[in-house]
Tab-separated table of C-alpha atoms and ligand atoms in Angstrom:
chain	number	residue	atom	x	y	z
A	1	MET	CA	-0.522	0.089	-0.074
A	2	LEU	CA	1.500	3.393	-1.143
A	3	PRO	CA	2.240	5.623	2.522
A	4	SER	CA	-0.626	8.117	1.853
A	5	SER	CA	0.729	11.567	1.207
A	6	PRO	CA	0.863	14.360	3.712
A	7	PRO	CA	-2.341	16.692	3.130
A	8	VAL	CA	-1.554	20.093	1.834
A	9	LEU	CA	-1.956	22.544	3.460
A	10	PRO	CA	-2.917	26.564	2.549
A	11	PRO	CA	0.077	28.212	2.988
A	12	SER	CA	0.030	30.904	6.161
A	13	PRO	CA	0.014	34.515	5.414
A	14	PRO	CA	3.596	35.877	6.153
A	15	ILE	CA	3.879	37.698	8.898
A	16	LEU	CA	4.241	41.400	9.173
A	17	PRO	CA	7.191	42.426	10.966
A	18	PRO	CA	6.504	45.075	13.314
A	19	SER	CA	7.613	48.766	12.426
A	20	PRO	CA	11.030	50.029	14.101
A	21	LEU	CA	9.174	53.008	15.466
A	22	ARG	CA	6.673	53.086	17.321
A	23	LEU	CA	4.538	55.773	19.175
A	24	ARG	CA	3.677	55.808	23.336
A	25	LEU	CA	0.522	57.143	24.487
A	26	ASP	CA	-0.371	57.664	27.985
A	27	ALA	CA	-3.287	56.732	27.485
A	28	ALA	CA	-4.254	57.886	31.881
A	29	ALA	CA	-2.836	61.336	31.040
A	30	LEU	CA	-4.904	61.790	28.183
A	31	ALA	CA	-8.066	60.959	30.123
A	32	ALA	CA	-6.668	63.503	33.316
A	33	ASN	CA	-6.267	66.296	30.621
A	34	TRP	CA	-9.880	66.202	29.440
A	35	LEU	CA	-10.788	65.804	33.224
A	36	ALA	CA	-8.468	69.090	33.885
A	37	LEU	CA	-9.866	71.132	30.856
A	38	ASP	CA	-13.228	69.841	31.467
A	39	ARG	CA	-13.100	71.208	34.731
A	40	LEU	CA	-11.528	74.653	33.898
A	41	SER	CA	-14.254	75.104	31.317
A	42	GLY	CA	-16.715	75.900	34.763
A	43	ALA	CA	-20.858	75.075	33.480
A	44	ALA	CA	-19.101	74.588	30.288
A	45	ARG	CA	-18.297	70.430	28.816
A	46	ALA	CA	-15.638	69.723	27.218
A	47	GLY	CA	-16.232	68.114	23.634
A	48	ALA	CA	-12.834	67.149	21.658
A	49	ALA	CA	-10.968	68.458	18.466
A	50	VAL	CA	-9.778	64.892	16.612
A	51	LYS	CA	-8.998	66.162	13.408
A	52	ALA	CA	-6.074	65.107	11.631
A	53	ASP	CA	-6.304	61.519	13.185
A	54	ALA	CA	-6.478	63.063	16.119
A	55	TYR	CA	-3.266	65.856	15.571
A	56	GLY	CA	-1.556	62.628	14.666
A	57	LEU	CA	-1.693	60.360	17.629
A	58	GLY	CA	-4.495	58.114	16.139
A	59	ALA	CA	-8.064	58.553	16.342
A	60	ALA	CA	-8.268	54.592	17.240
A	61	GLN	CA	-6.134	55.309	19.757
A	62	VAL	CA	-7.822	58.526	21.572
A	63	VAL	CA	-10.971	58.255	20.779
A	64	PRO	CA	-12.151	55.549	22.981
A	65	VAL	CA	-10.155	56.607	25.828
A	66	LEU	CA	-12.035	60.423	25.967
A	67	ALA	CA	-15.435	58.232	25.452
A	68	GLY	CA	-14.074	56.195	28.857
A	69	ALA	CA	-13.014	60.326	30.294
A	70	GLY	CA	-16.703	61.359	29.584
A	71	CYS	CA	-16.139	62.728	26.386
A	72	ARG	CA	-19.722	63.432	23.923
A	73	ASP	CA	-18.359	65.746	21.281
A	74	TRP	CA	-15.830	65.585	18.866
A	75	PHE	CA	-14.679	67.562	15.872
A	76	VAL	CA	-13.209	66.516	12.881
A	77	ALA	CA	-11.928	68.460	9.857
A	78	HIS	CA	-13.048	66.354	6.510
A	79	TRP	CA	-15.546	63.831	5.769
A	80	ARG	CA	-13.684	61.354	5.507
A	81	GLU	CA	-12.355	61.164	9.129
A	82	VAL	CA	-15.739	60.301	9.811
A	83	PRO	CA	-15.355	56.640	10.029
A	84	ASP	CA	-12.308	56.508	12.836
A	85	VAL	CA	-14.804	58.365	14.785
A	86	ILE	CA	-18.072	56.477	14.708
A	87	ALA	CA	-16.014	53.437	15.517
A	88	HIS	CA	-16.545	54.174	18.767
A	89	VAL	CA	-18.918	56.887	19.159
A	90	ALA	CA	-22.520	57.673	18.594
A	91	PRO	CA	-22.266	59.587	14.945
A	92	GLU	CA	-24.497	62.687	16.182
A	93	GLN	CA	-22.145	63.302	18.568
A	94	VAL	CA	-19.543	64.039	15.220
A	95	ALA	CA	-19.016	66.872	13.738
A	96	VAL	CA	-17.675	68.336	10.386
A	97	LEU	CA	-16.264	71.245	10.693
A	98	HIS	CA	-15.370	71.898	6.878
A	99	GLY	CA	-19.342	71.926	5.777
A	100	PRO	CA	-20.920	70.167	2.744
A	101	LEU	CA	-19.115	71.020	0.087
A	102	ASP	CA	-21.464	69.059	-2.577
A	103	HIS	CA	-24.414	67.219	-2.027
A	104	ALA	CA	-22.189	63.692	-1.686
A	105	ASP	CA	-21.632	65.122	1.130
A	106	VAL	CA	-24.726	65.854	2.388
A	107	ALA	CA	-25.915	62.249	1.589
A	108	PHE	CA	-23.151	61.692	3.541
A	109	ALA	CA	-23.810	62.859	6.426
A	110	ARG	CA	-27.912	62.066	6.580
A	111	ALA	CA	-26.727	58.042	5.936
A	112	THR	CA	-24.702	58.064	8.742
A	113	GLY	CA	-26.581	60.771	10.714
A	114	VAL	CA	-23.024	62.793	12.040
A	115	ARG	CA	-23.583	66.267	12.000
A	116	PRO	CA	-22.188	69.088	9.566
A	117	VAL	CA	-20.828	73.168	10.798
A	118	LEU	CA	-22.757	74.962	8.553
A	119	ASN	CA	-20.098	77.675	7.174
A	120	SER	CA	-22.122	79.701	4.857
A	121	LEU	CA	-25.766	80.423	2.972
A	122	ALA	CA	-24.874	78.423	0.570
A	123	GLN	CA	-24.502	75.238	2.939
A	124	ALA	CA	-27.344	76.137	4.819
A	125	ALA	CA	-29.175	75.822	1.450
A	126	ARG	CA	-27.498	72.616	0.201
A	127	TRP	CA	-28.117	71.349	3.792
A	128	LEU	CA	-31.453	71.451	3.867
A	129	ASP	CA	-31.910	71.234	-0.017
A	130	GLY	CA	-30.732	67.746	0.693
A	131	GLY	CA	-33.432	67.226	3.835
A	132	GLY	CA	-32.083	69.017	6.799
A	133	GLY	CA	-32.087	67.773	9.629
A	134	ALA	CA	-29.840	68.806	13.344
A	135	CYS	CA	-26.590	70.714	12.638
A	136	HIS	CA	-24.378	73.216	13.471
A	137	ILE	CA	-23.098	76.298	12.562
A	138	MET	CA	-20.183	78.363	11.963
A	139	VAL	CA	-20.271	82.134	12.654
A	140	ASP	CA	-16.915	84.282	11.907
A	141	THR	CA	-16.239	86.674	15.037
A	142	GLY	CA	-12.825	88.020	13.288
A	143	ILE	CA	-10.313	85.161	11.983
A	144	ASN	CA	-11.540	85.594	8.655
A	145	ARG	CA	-11.683	81.269	8.008
A	146	LEU	CA	-14.663	79.216	7.825
A	147	GLY	CA	-17.941	80.838	9.198
A	148	LEU	CA	-20.896	82.625	8.436
A	149	ALA	CA	-20.565	86.545	8.464
A	150	MET	CA	-21.615	88.458	11.049
A	151	ALA	CA	-23.992	90.268	8.542
A	152	ASP	CA	-25.189	87.030	7.084
A	153	LEU	CA	-26.948	86.536	10.159
A	154	SER	CA	-30.871	87.735	9.091
A	155	ASP	CA	-30.453	85.876	6.569
A	156	PRO	CA	-34.288	83.663	6.340
A	157	VAL	CA	-32.292	80.641	5.437
A	158	LEU	CA	-30.951	80.355	8.691
A	159	ALA	CA	-34.469	80.205	10.539
A	160	ARG	CA	-35.443	77.993	8.676
A	161	LEU	CA	-32.347	75.437	10.227
A	162	ASP	CA	-32.597	72.992	13.387
A	163	VAL	CA	-29.765	74.355	15.231
A	164	ASP	CA	-27.927	72.408	17.436
A	165	LEU	CA	-24.680	74.296	18.061
A	166	CYS	CA	-23.556	77.841	17.343
A	167	ILE	CA	-19.902	77.889	17.333
A	168	SER	CA	-17.420	80.641	16.706
A	169	HIS	CA	-13.451	80.322	16.580
A	170	LEU	CA	-10.428	82.711	18.262
A	171	ALA	CA	-7.984	83.452	16.254
A	172	SER	CA	-5.836	84.610	19.125
A	173	ALA	CA	-6.407	83.056	22.530
A	174	ASP	CA	-2.605	82.190	22.668
A	175	GLU	CA	-1.732	85.318	22.993
A	176	ASP	CA	-3.147	88.610	25.628
A	177	VAL	CA	-4.688	90.629	23.107
A	178	ALA	CA	-7.793	93.635	22.489
A	179	GLN	CA	-8.775	90.496	18.986
A	180	ASN	CA	-10.297	87.900	22.392
A	181	ALA	CA	-12.938	90.143	23.881
A	182	GLU	CA	-13.320	91.580	20.305
A	183	GLN	CA	-14.679	87.981	19.039
A	184	LEU	CA	-16.344	87.735	22.427
A	185	ALA	CA	-18.518	90.688	21.650
A	186	ARG	CA	-19.202	89.882	17.985
A	187	PHE	CA	-19.867	86.761	19.776
A	188	GLU	CA	-22.384	87.158	22.338
A	189	SER	CA	-24.225	89.498	20.189
A	190	ALA	CA	-24.273	86.255	17.225
A	191	LYS	CA	-26.658	84.119	20.454
A	192	GLY	CA	-28.736	86.969	20.073
A	193	MET	CA	-28.960	86.512	16.506
A	194	VAL	CA	-29.212	82.880	15.944
A	195	ARG	CA	-31.114	79.993	17.398
A	196	ALA	CA	-29.286	77.167	19.614
A	197	ARG	CA	-29.498	74.820	21.528
A	198	ARG	CA	-26.318	75.371	22.518
A	199	TYR	CA	-23.029	77.875	22.239
A	200	SER	CA	-19.101	77.337	21.610
A	201	LEU	CA	-16.263	79.402	21.719
A	202	ALA	CA	-13.012	78.263	23.094
A	203	ASN	CA	-10.113	76.820	21.883
A	204	SER	CA	-7.865	75.169	24.539
A	205	ALA	CA	-6.105	78.698	24.370
A	206	GLY	CA	-9.358	80.141	25.191
A	207	ILE	CA	-10.241	77.868	28.155
A	208	ALA	CA	-7.646	79.305	29.706
A	209	LEU	CA	-8.790	83.183	29.385
A	210	GLY	CA	-11.897	82.258	31.634
A	211	SER	CA	-15.486	81.697	31.941
A	212	ALA	CA	-17.285	84.473	29.991
A	213	TYR	CA	-14.681	82.412	26.924
A	214	HIS	CA	-16.763	79.030	28.049
A	215	ALA	CA	-20.053	79.373	26.877
A	216	ASP	CA	-21.620	75.981	26.707
A	217	LEU	CA	-19.058	73.794	25.231
A	218	THR	CA	-15.418	73.992	25.025
A	219	ARG	CA	-13.228	72.297	22.133
A	220	PRO	CA	-9.983	71.637	23.626
A	221	GLY	CA	-7.492	69.856	20.995
A	222	ILE	CA	-4.298	70.561	21.153
A	223	ALA	CA	-4.293	70.391	25.079
A	224	LEU	CA	-5.443	67.115	25.451
A	225	TYR	CA	-2.861	65.796	23.323
A	226	GLY	CA	0.228	67.589	26.106
A	227	GLY	CA	0.573	70.933	24.103
A	228	ILE	CA	0.831	73.733	26.250
A	229	ALA	CA	-1.233	76.186	24.458
A	230	ARG	CA	-0.962	79.702	27.248
A	231	LYS	CA	1.007	79.549	30.337
A	232	GLU	CA	-2.219	79.389	32.643
A	233	LEU	CA	-2.549	75.385	31.302
A	234	ALA	CA	1.417	74.298	31.968
A	235	GLY	CA	0.447	72.632	35.397
A	236	VAL	CA	-2.957	71.112	34.222
A	237	VAL	CA	-1.906	69.520	31.360
A	238	ARG	CA	0.352	65.975	30.530
A	239	ARG	CA	2.514	65.151	28.766
A	240	VAL	CA	0.858	62.321	26.538
A	241	ALA	CA	2.844	61.343	23.887
A	242	THR	CA	5.901	60.132	23.563
A	243	PRO	CA	8.034	59.198	19.808
A	244	GLU	CA	9.946	56.061	20.206
A	245	ALA	CA	12.683	54.586	17.828
A	246	ALA	CA	14.864	51.369	17.994
A	247	VAL	CA	18.366	51.557	16.737
A	248	ILE	CA	19.553	49.389	14.166
A	249	GLN	CA	22.955	49.916	14.197
A	250	VAL	CA	25.876	50.503	16.797
A	251	ARG	CA	29.061	51.322	14.972
A	252	ASP	CA	32.566	53.064	16.597
A	253	VAL	CA	34.051	55.714	14.697
A	254	ALA	CA	37.504	57.201	14.850
A	255	ALA	CA	38.732	60.912	15.541
A	256	GLY	CA	37.879	62.828	12.068
A	257	ASP	CA	35.594	60.306	10.748
A	258	ARG	CA	32.139	61.942	9.081
A	259	VAL	CA	28.672	61.536	9.523
A	260	GLY	CA	25.519	61.489	7.210
A	261	TYR	CA	24.653	63.902	4.504
A	262	ASN	CA	27.055	66.917	3.570
A	263	ALA	CA	29.601	65.799	6.300
A	264	THR	CA	27.804	67.991	9.119
A	265	PHE	CA	29.196	66.543	12.030
A	266	VAL	CA	33.215	65.192	12.239
A	267	ALA	CA	34.017	63.349	15.197
A	268	PRO	CA	35.928	64.846	17.845
A	269	ARG	CA	37.455	61.502	19.031
A	270	ALA	CA	36.430	57.894	18.851
A	271	MET	CA	33.348	57.161	19.532
A	272	ARG	CA	30.363	55.242	19.351
A	273	LEU	CA	26.999	56.317	17.260
A	274	GLY	CA	24.008	54.522	17.117
A	275	VAL	CA	22.079	54.498	13.906
A	276	VAL	CA	17.942	54.835	15.239
A	277	ALA	CA	15.298	54.192	12.400
A	278	LEU	CA	13.241	57.187	12.213
A	279	GLY	CA	13.780	60.077	9.796
A	280	TYR	CA	12.165	63.174	7.867
A	281	ALA	CA	9.684	60.821	6.740
A	282	ASP	CA	8.830	60.024	9.717
A	283	GLY	CA	7.932	63.862	10.578
A	284	TYR	CA	11.321	63.984	12.403
A	285	LEU	CA	11.797	67.143	10.541
A	286	ARG	CA	15.992	68.148	8.914
A	287	CYS	CA	15.499	71.484	11.598
A	288	TRP	CA	17.053	68.643	14.483
A	289	SER	CA	20.507	67.695	12.855
A	290	ASN	CA	23.211	68.488	15.096
A	291	ARG	CA	20.627	69.728	17.532
A	292	GLY	CA	17.984	67.260	18.534
A	293	ALA	CA	18.053	64.239	21.214
A	294	LEU	CA	16.898	60.616	21.591
A	295	CYS	CA	17.440	59.353	25.443
A	296	ARG	CA	17.049	56.178	27.449
A	297	ASP	CA	16.609	56.436	31.110
A	298	GLY	CA	16.975	60.445	31.107
A	299	VAL	CA	19.807	60.458	29.540
A	300	ARG	CA	20.155	62.989	26.609
A	301	LEU	CA	22.224	60.779	23.236
A	302	PRO	CA	22.251	64.192	20.960
A	303	VAL	CA	22.009	63.777	17.600
A	304	THR	CA	24.969	63.899	14.676
A	305	GLY	CA	24.872	65.420	11.393
A	306	ARG	CA	22.111	65.008	8.872
A	307	VAL	CA	18.421	63.874	9.854
A	308	SER	CA	18.294	61.703	6.891
A	309	MET	CA	14.420	60.643	5.318
A	310	ASP	CA	14.516	57.293	6.635
A	311	LEU	CA	17.796	56.948	9.531
A	312	THR	CA	19.241	59.281	12.024
A	313	VAL	CA	22.863	59.132	13.887
A	314	ILE	CA	23.487	59.602	17.620
A	315	ASP	CA	26.567	59.699	19.902
A	316	LEU	CA	26.037	56.705	22.811
A	317	SER	CA	29.127	58.275	24.692
A	318	ALA	CA	26.638	58.558	27.290
A	319	ALA	CA	25.014	54.892	27.080
A	320	PRO	CA	27.497	53.038	25.447
A	321	ASP	CA	25.791	49.739	26.765
A	322	VAL	CA	23.166	50.899	23.765
A	323	ARG	CA	22.447	47.295	21.177
A	324	GLU	CA	20.969	46.947	18.547
A	325	GLY	CA	17.395	46.971	19.029
A	326	ASP	CA	17.605	49.039	21.886
A	327	TRP	CA	14.336	51.321	22.040
A	328	LEU	CA	15.233	55.078	22.488
A	329	ALA	CA	12.551	57.922	23.171
A	330	VAL	CA	13.159	61.010	20.825
A	331	ASP	CA	13.346	63.769	23.220
A	332	TYR	CA	10.397	65.381	21.976
A	333	ASP	CA	8.819	68.238	25.076
A	334	LEU	CA	6.151	69.454	23.096
A	335	PRO	CA	6.989	73.929	24.629
A	336	GLN	CA	10.677	72.964	25.184
A	337	ALA	CA	10.827	71.440	21.025
A	338	ALA	CA	8.795	73.788	19.784
A	339	ALA	CA	10.775	76.394	21.398
A	340	GLN	CA	14.305	74.806	19.935
A	341	SER	CA	12.490	73.791	16.583
A	342	GLY	CA	10.814	77.347	15.693
A	343	LEU	CA	7.949	74.775	14.616
A	344	SER	CA	4.265	75.069	16.743
A	345	GLN	CA	3.260	72.627	19.342
A	346	TYR	CA	0.659	71.830	16.578
A	347	GLU	CA	3.067	70.754	13.715
A	348	LEU	CA	5.057	68.676	15.911
A	349	LEU	CA	1.933	66.709	16.751
A	350	THR	CA	0.432	66.273	13.474
A	351	LEU	CA	4.084	65.617	11.995
A	352	LEU	CA	4.287	61.957	13.232
A	353	HIS	CA	3.638	59.777	10.652
A	354	ARG	CA	2.390	56.485	9.863
A	355	ARG	CA	5.454	54.302	10.329
A	356	PHE	CA	4.891	54.973	14.169
A	357	ALA	CA	3.509	51.922	15.449
A	358	ARG	CA	0.442	53.552	17.864
A	359	PHE	CA	-0.150	52.456	21.561
A	360	THR	CA	-1.750	53.243	24.699
B	1	PLP	C1	-8.765	72.888	15.879
B	1	PLP	C2	-9.831	74.149	15.966
B	1	PLP	C3	-9.598	73.570	17.507
B	1	PLP	C4	-9.024	72.979	18.542
B	1	PLP	O1	-8.259	73.912	18.519
B	1	PLP	P1	-6.955	74.229	19.422
B	1	PLP	O2	-5.920	74.899	19.529
B	1	PLP	O3	-6.370	72.853	19.472
B	1	PLP	O4	-7.245	73.516	21.237
B	1	PLP	C5	-11.506	74.012	18.364
B	1	PLP	N1	-12.422	74.524	17.297
B	1	PLP	C6	-11.884	74.612	15.953
B	1	PLP	C7	-12.992	75.273	14.642
B	1	PLP	C8	-10.692	74.007	15.466
B	1	PLP	O5	-10.652	74.110	13.884
């Protein structure tokens, strides 16, 4: 008798190796930041701006944590950002800031149940044409970005809307300038002209301007994610995100050896260097060349030479026992990194690229 041949198994799918980049999210700090901002908002509730994939940190990680903390109002910019949010929360809690740009957006809003923020009389008419329903409106009180002009507010089309939130946005809440009070005064007069269930003005910095700015709902973004939008928030908001990169090669160089593109670093002595899988394609921009650092247990390991697309070289002199495969934290304290780089805290977060594995 012939031996039976072994069964032919389908090939198992290849296992995708893990990323040498990860973004560590401190879920407890994120939840604590929302609670602190909600408390600072006084009688108003805090919502959350989760546009741009929750400022680059990952809506899939951020939204469930904030929902668990008690957040019930979510703001995205684009319609295509909606699915990542309504995977975790009720659609009627989600507002799309850019509003319906065409009938496809209206149809999408009505099919999903998310709410458009109407920014013009044309958007209001488009929403009503498509069947309407609960919506939000944005009033421009002086930023001259999106929103209905004050002069539009008496238009009869607005009286036909079922407005949940009437919102406006502060241009300079991070500064002590007269523009804040001017916008607040216009917002107060807008309140008298637009019937809405709730009103909302303040972003993160606006929360720190005091109760006059709080209305019914505040809309923090950057402060949830550890950004210090005004100095009053410094003791209140905790750091949330730490980018980490793996060392993929360790090398010893001699005095006089040149490092990286265009040899902008020349070793002053024999030294040990580490090559990490992090570059400007990941959002670690060239401004960190010869300037940034990675850290191990709080020890600073300075960047040597140019940051390139996928790689950065660091000086391991202060941690000569670092081995290939070790993880190092990027020195990325937001206010300090902003001061050093000239980038805003917003840019520093939203730059962090998809190659970072995101986890809490
Ligand atoms: C981005 C945004 C926010 C959040 O602003 P932060 O400064 O990050 O707190 C609030 N409201 C609107 C309309 C926004 O576009």
